[in-house]
PDB file of C-alpha atoms in Angstrom:
ATOM      1  CA  SER A   1      96.323 122.252 105.392  1.00  0.00           C
ATOM      2  CA  GLN A   2      93.394 120.656 103.634  1.00  0.00           C
ATOM      3  CA  GLN A   3      91.778 122.484 100.753  1.00  0.00           C
ATOM      4  CA  GLY A   4      88.317 121.239 101.664  1.00  0.00           C
ATOM      5  CA  GLU A   5      86.817 121.175 105.120  1.00  0.00           C
ATOM      6  CA  GLU A   6      83.529 119.410 105.752  1.00  0.00           C
ATOM      7  CA  ASP A   7      80.946 120.416 108.268  1.00  0.00           C
ATOM      8  CA  PRO A   8      79.623 118.784 110.360  1.00  0.00           C
ATOM      9  CA  GLN A   9      82.221 116.133 111.122  1.00  0.00           C
ATOM     10  CA  ALA A  10      79.458 113.718 112.072  1.00  0.00           C
ATOM     11  CA  LEU A  11      75.723 113.532 111.500  1.00  0.00           C
ATOM     12  CA  SER A  12      73.113 111.136 112.892  1.00  0.00           C
ATOM     13  CA  ILE A  13      69.602 111.039 111.419  1.00  0.00           C
ATOM     14  CA  GLN A  14      66.579 108.773 111.161  1.00  0.00           C
ATOM     15  CA  GLU A  15      65.782 106.899 107.983  1.00  0.00           C
ATOM     16  CA  GLY A  16      63.618 109.038 105.741  1.00  0.00           C
ATOM     17  CA  GLU A  17      65.097 112.335 106.917  1.00  0.00           C
ATOM     18  CA  ASN A  18      67.303 114.537 104.789  1.00  0.00           C
ATOM     19  CA  ALA A  19      71.039 114.827 105.413  1.00  0.00           C
ATOM     20  CA  THR A  20      72.924 118.004 104.597  1.00  0.00           C
ATOM     21  CA  MET A  21      76.655 118.471 104.784  1.00  0.00           C
ATOM     22  CA  ASN A  22      78.851 121.357 103.743  1.00  0.00           C
ATOM     23  CA  CYS A  23      82.316 121.796 102.311  1.00  0.00           C
ATOM     24  CA  SER A  24      84.437 124.915 102.326  1.00  0.00           C
ATOM     25  CA  TYR A  25      87.619 125.423 100.359  1.00  0.00           C
ATOM     26  CA  LYS A  26      90.294 128.066 100.183  1.00  0.00           C
ATOM     27  CA  THR A  27      91.488 128.637  96.625  1.00  0.00           C
ATOM     28  CA  SER A  28      89.867 128.918  93.209  1.00  0.00           C
ATOM     29  CA  ILE A  29      88.833 125.585  91.765  1.00  0.00           C
ATOM     30  CA  ASN A  30      88.007 123.993  88.441  1.00  0.00           C
ATOM     31  CA  ASN A  31      85.544 121.456  89.770  1.00  0.00           C
ATOM     32  CA  LEU A  32      84.269 120.039  93.029  1.00  0.00           C
ATOM     33  CA  GLN A  33      83.317 116.427  93.552  1.00  0.00           C
ATOM     34  CA  TRP A  34      81.670 114.448  96.302  1.00  0.00           C
ATOM     35  CA  TYR A  35      82.710 110.910  97.170  1.00  0.00           C
ATOM     36  CA  ARG A  36      81.282 108.309  99.541  1.00  0.00           C
ATOM     37  CA  GLN A  37      83.281 105.832 101.584  1.00  0.00           C
ATOM     38  CA  ASN A  38      81.665 102.882 103.255  1.00  0.00           C
ATOM     39  CA  SER A  39      83.462 101.446 106.243  1.00  0.00           C
ATOM     40  CA  GLY A  40      86.534  99.474 105.194  1.00  0.00           C
ATOM     41  CA  ARG A  41      86.134 100.327 101.523  1.00  0.00           C
ATOM     42  CA  GLY A  42      87.586 102.686  98.946  1.00  0.00           C
ATOM     43  CA  LEU A  43      85.965 105.941  97.934  1.00  0.00           C
ATOM     44  CA  VAL A  44      83.233 105.988  95.326  1.00  0.00           C
ATOM     45  CA  HIS A  45      82.505 109.004  93.149  1.00  0.00           C
ATOM     46  CA  LEU A  46      79.008 110.422  93.596  1.00  0.00           C
ATOM     47  CA  ILE A  47      78.703 113.657  91.691  1.00  0.00           C
ATOM     48  CA  LEU A  48      80.765 116.414  90.099  1.00  0.00           C
ATOM     49  CA  ILE A  49      79.890 120.089  89.837  1.00  0.00           C
ATOM     50  CA  ARG A  50      81.874 122.474  87.691  1.00  0.00           C
ATOM     51  CA  SER A  51      82.908 125.936  88.811  1.00  0.00           C
ATOM     52  CA  ASN A  52      80.432 127.571  86.425  1.00  0.00           C
ATOM     53  CA  GLU A  53      77.497 125.520  87.764  1.00  0.00           C
ATOM     54  CA  ARG A  54      75.420 126.418  90.811  1.00  0.00           C
ATOM     55  CA  GLU A  55      73.337 123.311  91.372  1.00  0.00           C
ATOM     56  CA  LYS A  56      73.272 119.719  90.215  1.00  0.00           C
ATOM     57  CA  HIS A  57      71.025 116.738  90.892  1.00  0.00           C
ATOM     58  CA  SER A  58      71.609 113.016  90.681  1.00  0.00           C
ATOM     59  CA  GLY A  59      68.862 110.774  92.020  1.00  0.00           C
ATOM     60  CA  ARG A  60      68.428 111.603  95.704  1.00  0.00           C
ATOM     61  CA  LEU A  61      71.537 113.772  95.712  1.00  0.00           C
ATOM     62  CA  ARG A  62      71.553 117.534  95.315  1.00  0.00           C
ATOM     63  CA  VAL A  63      74.768 119.515  95.212  1.00  0.00           C
ATOM     64  CA  THR A  64      75.134 123.272  95.297  1.00  0.00           C
ATOM     65  CA  LEU A  65      78.212 125.364  94.701  1.00  0.00           C
ATOM     66  CA  ASP A  66      78.783 128.969  95.727  1.00  0.00           C
ATOM     67  CA  THR A  67      82.117 130.092  94.345  1.00  0.00           C
ATOM     68  CA  SER A  68      81.812 133.531  95.953  1.00  0.00           C
ATOM     69  CA  LYS A  69      81.712 131.884  99.371  1.00  0.00           C
ATOM     70  CA  LYS A  70      84.000 129.026  98.320  1.00  0.00           C
ATOM     71  CA  SER A  71      81.547 126.486  99.629  1.00  0.00           C
ATOM     72  CA  SER A  72      79.453 123.549  98.502  1.00  0.00           C
ATOM     73  CA  SER A  73      76.682 121.521 100.062  1.00  0.00           C
ATOM     74  CA  LEU A  74      75.534 117.954  99.546  1.00  0.00           C
ATOM     75  CA  LEU A  75      71.935 117.074 100.333  1.00  0.00           C
ATOM     76  CA  ILE A  76      70.772 113.473 100.526  1.00  0.00           C
ATOM     77  CA  THR A  77      66.993 113.331 100.484  1.00  0.00           C
ATOM     78  CA  ALA A  78      64.874 110.568 102.007  1.00  0.00           C
ATOM     79  CA  SER A  79      67.900 108.909 103.548  1.00  0.00           C
ATOM     80  CA  ARG A  80      68.204 105.141 103.860  1.00  0.00           C
ATOM     81  CA  ALA A  81      70.224 102.970 106.206  1.00  0.00           C
ATOM     82  CA  ALA A  82      72.435 102.128 103.216  1.00  0.00           C
ATOM     83  CA  ASP A  83      73.464 105.798 103.031  1.00  0.00           C
ATOM     84  CA  THR A  84      75.462 105.316 106.231  1.00  0.00           C
ATOM     85  CA  ALA A  85      79.003 106.201 105.192  1.00  0.00           C
ATOM     86  CA  SER A  86      81.576 108.985 105.229  1.00  0.00           C
ATOM     87  CA  TYR A  87      81.227 111.684 102.601  1.00  0.00           C
ATOM     88  CA  PHE A  88      84.144 113.672 101.243  1.00  0.00           C
ATOM     89  CA  CYS A  89      84.396 116.694  99.028  1.00  0.00           C
ATOM     90  CA  ALA A  90      87.329 116.928  96.650  1.00  0.00           C
ATOM     91  CA  THR A  91      88.581 119.863  94.654  1.00  0.00           C
ATOM     92  CA  ASP A  92      90.908 120.157  91.719  1.00  0.00           C
ATOM     93  CA  ILE A  93      92.712 123.429  91.883  1.00  0.00           C
ATOM     94  CA  PHE A  94      92.700 125.920  89.061  1.00  0.00           C
ATOM     95  CA  LYS A  95      95.760 125.552  86.825  1.00  0.00           C
ATOM     96  CA  ALA A  96      97.060 122.578  88.767  1.00  0.00           C
ATOM     97  CA  ALA A  97      98.920 120.027  86.668  1.00  0.00           C
ATOM     98  CA  GLY A  98      96.972 116.948  85.768  1.00  0.00           C
ATOM     99  CA  ASN A  99      93.824 116.096  87.669  1.00  0.00           C
ATOM    100  CA  LYS A 100      95.218 116.128  91.179  1.00  0.00           C
ATOM    101  CA  LEU A 101      92.477 116.191  93.820  1.00  0.00           C
ATOM    102  CA  THR A 102      92.569 117.495  97.363  1.00  0.00           C
ATOM    103  CA  PHE A 103      90.120 115.886  99.774  1.00  0.00           C
ATOM    104  CA  GLY A 104      88.458 117.313 102.833  1.00  0.00           C
ATOM    105  CA  GLY A 105      88.276 115.611 106.210  1.00  0.00           C
ATOM    106  CA  GLY A 106      84.864 114.064 105.570  1.00  0.00           C
ATOM    107  CA  THR A 107      81.464 113.936 107.257  1.00  0.00           C
ATOM    108  CA  ARG A 108      80.442 110.675 108.922  1.00  0.00           C
ATOM    109  CA  VAL A 109      76.754 110.054 108.389  1.00  0.00           C
ATOM    110  CA  LEU A 110      74.785 107.524 110.397  1.00  0.00           C
ATOM    111  CA  VAL A 111      71.268 106.758 109.196  1.00  0.00           C
ATOM    112  CA  LYS A 112      69.307 104.912 111.845  1.00  0.00           C
ATOM    113  CA  PRO A 113      66.567 102.536 110.706  1.00  0.00           C
TER     114      PRO A 113
ATOM    115  CA  ASP B   1      85.293  95.334  84.797  1.00  0.00           C
ATOM    116  CA  ALA B   2      87.476  94.319  87.739  1.00  0.00           C
ATOM    117  CA  GLY B   3      88.063  97.821  89.007  1.00  0.00           C
ATOM    118  CA  VAL B   4      91.288  98.916  90.659  1.00  0.00           C
ATOM    119  CA  ILE B   5      93.026  95.967  92.293  1.00  0.00           C
ATOM    120  CA  GLN B   6      95.288  96.302  95.301  1.00  0.00           C
ATOM    121  CA  SER B   7      97.341  93.731  97.135  1.00  0.00           C
ATOM    122  CA  PRO B   8      97.734  92.748  99.816  1.00  0.00           C
ATOM    123  CA  ARG B   9      94.498  93.828 101.496  1.00  0.00           C
ATOM    124  CA  HIS B  10      96.098  93.617 104.914  1.00  0.00           C
ATOM    125  CA  GLU B  11      99.739  93.743 105.910  1.00  0.00           C
ATOM    126  CA  VAL B  12     101.183  93.424 109.380  1.00  0.00           C
ATOM    127  CA  THR B  13     104.911  93.875 109.712  1.00  0.00           C
ATOM    128  CA  GLU B  14     107.534  94.814 112.228  1.00  0.00           C
ATOM    129  CA  MET B  15     109.339  98.109 112.413  1.00  0.00           C
ATOM    130  CA  GLY B  16     112.349  98.202 110.123  1.00  0.00           C
ATOM    131  CA  GLN B  17     110.971  95.761 107.579  1.00  0.00           C
ATOM    132  CA  GLU B  18     110.417  96.594 103.936  1.00  0.00           C
ATOM    133  CA  VAL B  19     106.826  96.816 102.782  1.00  0.00           C
ATOM    134  CA  THR B  20     105.658  96.718  99.170  1.00  0.00           C
ATOM    135  CA  LEU B  21     102.114  97.602  98.194  1.00  0.00           C
ATOM    136  CA  ARG B  22     100.811  96.793  94.742  1.00  0.00           C
ATOM    137  CA  CYS B  23      98.208  98.286  92.471  1.00  0.00           C
ATOM    138  CA  LYS B  24      96.687  97.384  89.141  1.00  0.00           C
ATOM    139  CA  PRO B  25      94.703 100.301  87.667  1.00  0.00           C
ATOM    140  CA  ILE B  26      91.626  99.960  85.513  1.00  0.00           C
ATOM    141  CA  SER B  27      92.602  98.945  82.005  1.00  0.00           C
ATOM    142  CA  GLY B  28      92.852 101.990  79.739  1.00  0.00           C
ATOM    143  CA  HIS B  29      93.267 104.489  82.543  1.00  0.00           C
ATOM    144  CA  ASN B  30      96.408 106.574  82.192  1.00  0.00           C
ATOM    145  CA  SER B  31      96.580 108.320  85.572  1.00  0.00           C
ATOM    146  CA  LEU B  32      97.346 106.543  88.838  1.00  0.00           C
ATOM    147  CA  PHE B  33      97.267 107.970  92.348  1.00  0.00           C
ATOM    148  CA  TRP B  34      98.549 106.721  95.713  1.00  0.00           C
ATOM    149  CA  TYR B  35      96.797 108.017  98.846  1.00  0.00           C
ATOM    150  CA  ARG B  36      97.239 107.409 102.545  1.00  0.00           C
ATOM    151  CA  GLN B  37      94.330 107.638 104.995  1.00  0.00           C
ATOM    152  CA  THR B  38      94.627 108.017 108.755  1.00  0.00           C
ATOM    153  CA  MET B  39      92.296 109.318 111.424  1.00  0.00           C
ATOM    154  CA  MET B  40      94.675 112.133 112.273  1.00  0.00           C
ATOM    155  CA  ARG B  41      95.565 113.397 108.796  1.00  0.00           C
ATOM    156  CA  GLY B  42      92.625 112.227 106.709  1.00  0.00           C
ATOM    157  CA  LEU B  43      93.182 111.341 103.065  1.00  0.00           C
ATOM    158  CA  GLU B  44      96.528 112.529 101.713  1.00  0.00           C
ATOM    159  CA  LEU B  45      97.800 112.300  98.164  1.00  0.00           C
ATOM    160  CA  LEU B  46     101.273 110.793  98.180  1.00  0.00           C
ATOM    161  CA  ILE B  47     102.154 110.680  94.488  1.00  0.00           C
ATOM    162  CA  TYR B  48     100.515 110.449  91.114  1.00  0.00           C
ATOM    163  CA  PHE B  49     101.569 109.228  87.694  1.00  0.00           C
ATOM    164  CA  ASN B  50     100.399 110.181  84.247  1.00  0.00           C
ATOM    165  CA  ASN B  51     101.259 107.798  81.412  1.00  0.00           C
ATOM    166  CA  ASN B  52     103.600 105.952  83.807  1.00  0.00           C
ATOM    167  CA  VAL B  53     105.588 109.116  84.602  1.00  0.00           C
ATOM    168  CA  PRO B  54     105.583 110.569  88.137  1.00  0.00           C
ATOM    169  CA  ILE B  55     104.025 114.028  87.959  1.00  0.00           C
ATOM    170  CA  ASP B  56     103.830 115.146  91.561  1.00  0.00           C
ATOM    171  CA  ASP B  57     105.508 113.386  94.483  1.00  0.00           C
ATOM    172  CA  SER B  58     105.342 116.325  96.881  1.00  0.00           C
ATOM    173  CA  GLY B  59     103.132 114.322  99.224  1.00  0.00           C
ATOM    174  CA  MET B  60     105.649 111.533  99.753  1.00  0.00           C
ATOM    175  CA  PRO B  61     106.526 111.850 103.439  1.00  0.00           C
ATOM    176  CA  GLU B  62     110.236 111.130 103.254  1.00  0.00           C
ATOM    177  CA  ASP B  63     112.942 109.161 101.524  1.00  0.00           C
ATOM    178  CA  ARG B  64     111.724 105.942 103.062  1.00  0.00           C
ATOM    179  CA  PHE B  65     108.823 106.032 100.619  1.00  0.00           C
ATOM    180  CA  SER B  66     109.246 105.308  96.934  1.00  0.00           C
ATOM    181  CA  ALA B  67     106.820 104.538  94.115  1.00  0.00           C
ATOM    182  CA  LYS B  68     107.239 103.094  90.661  1.00  0.00           C
ATOM    183  CA  MET B  69     105.075 102.483  87.658  1.00  0.00           C
ATOM    184  CA  PRO B  70     107.020 100.247  85.273  1.00  0.00           C
ATOM    185  CA  ASN B  71     104.071  99.866  82.895  1.00  0.00           C
ATOM    186  CA  ALA B  72     100.495 100.994  82.403  1.00  0.00           C
ATOM    187  CA  SER B  73      99.035  98.105  84.350  1.00  0.00           C
ATOM    188  CA  PHE B  74     101.134  97.998  87.505  1.00  0.00           C
ATOM    189  CA  SER B  75     102.453 100.256  90.231  1.00  0.00           C
ATOM    190  CA  THR B  76     104.179  99.712  93.563  1.00  0.00           C
ATOM    191  CA  LEU B  77     104.567 101.789  96.694  1.00  0.00           C
ATOM    192  CA  LYS B  78     107.494 100.759  98.841  1.00  0.00           C
ATOM    193  CA  ILE B  79     108.344 101.734 102.385  1.00  0.00           C
ATOM    194  CA  GLN B  80     111.845 100.899 103.562  1.00  0.00           C
ATOM    195  CA  PRO B  81     112.387 100.802 106.484  1.00  0.00           C
ATOM    196  CA  SER B  82     108.849 100.884 107.834  1.00  0.00           C
ATOM    197  CA  GLU B  83     107.961 102.654 111.092  1.00  0.00           C
ATOM    198  CA  PRO B  84     104.881 102.428 113.362  1.00  0.00           C
ATOM    199  CA  ARG B  85     103.748 105.889 112.222  1.00  0.00           C
ATOM    200  CA  ASP B  86     103.365 104.508 108.697  1.00  0.00           C
ATOM    201  CA  SER B  87     100.388 102.486 109.886  1.00  0.00           C
ATOM    202  CA  ALA B  88      97.453 103.581 107.739  1.00  0.00           C
ATOM    203  CA  VAL B  89      95.191 102.519 104.908  1.00  0.00           C
ATOM    204  CA  TYR B  90      96.842 103.056 101.550  1.00  0.00           C
ATOM    205  CA  PHE B  91      94.616 103.558  98.529  1.00  0.00           C
ATOM    206  CA  CYS B  92      95.395 103.427  94.866  1.00  0.00           C
ATOM    207  CA  ALA B  93      93.111 105.202  92.399  1.00  0.00           C
ATOM    208  CA  SER B  94      93.082 105.603  88.646  1.00  0.00           C
ATOM    209  CA  SER B  95      91.403 107.812  86.099  1.00  0.00           C
ATOM    210  CA  SER B  96      91.151 107.988  82.340  1.00  0.00           C
ATOM    211  CA  GLU B  97      92.541 110.577  79.943  1.00  0.00           C
ATOM    212  CA  GLY B  98      90.945 113.971  80.500  1.00  0.00           C
ATOM    213  CA  ALA B  99      88.640 112.680  83.221  1.00  0.00           C
ATOM    214  CA  ILE B 100      88.380 114.159  86.683  1.00  0.00           C
ATOM    215  CA  GLU B 101      86.580 111.321  88.465  1.00  0.00           C
ATOM    216  CA  GLN B 102      88.896 108.861  90.171  1.00  0.00           C
ATOM    217  CA  PHE B 103      88.197 105.192  90.784  1.00  0.00           C
ATOM    218  CA  PHE B 104      89.542 103.851  94.048  1.00  0.00           C
ATOM    219  CA  GLY B 105      90.760 100.409  94.953  1.00  0.00           C
ATOM    220  CA  PRO B 106      89.727  98.682  98.188  1.00  0.00           C
ATOM    221  CA  GLY B 107      92.887  99.791  99.974  1.00  0.00           C
ATOM    222  CA  THR B 108      95.694  98.055 101.875  1.00  0.00           C
ATOM    223  CA  ARG B 109      95.524  98.273 105.641  1.00  0.00           C
ATOM    224  CA  LEU B 110      99.110  98.450 106.882  1.00  0.00           C
ATOM    225  CA  THR B 111     100.035  97.887 110.499  1.00  0.00           C
ATOM    226  CA  VAL B 112     103.641  98.386 111.545  1.00  0.00           C
ATOM    227  CA  LEU B 113     104.384  97.022 114.997  1.00  0.00           C
TER     228      LEU B 113
END
């Protein structure tokens, strides 16, 4: 089973609106990352939050992490049509060898112009 | 920087044929990952290497799949014999020493008829 599960599976919003998606995981983690995948492309790293952090910002992105609930959220503010993509959370599991990541199922975001 | 390079970008083959996918990681990166992405199973880690040595191959589906990394700048994923259920997009990713972020290639879309 997947370590990370995203919610919702799909999201449709108007340009300028905010998009929020959530990720839940099952076991203790070292770090949690969010990646974006445009259609037909590879994944691109967006932001990393460590297990001892609660919130992080990068441009229009805001990530929160609640280790007690084993969940994270990604907020994209003032969305643009170019933000249309799938978004994945990825966790590296505490004490796992190397930097192996486990990805969630992703949230498909459609930003309508 | 050229990024992670994968070839071919598309492969169409018939059931029973051997398929070889190739990956060139980013120069200086010492970890390399092979993933498979399908609609049904999402993004799955197949195998990863650290300093050219396979660390975890628990995600390799069965003996038909094999991966090698003969040197720091090249890796192959081979499927022999291929089956229709192997149809998927296969991604290669790399990361540098001590880093958690992974850099993905554009993927190889494999169709087995």
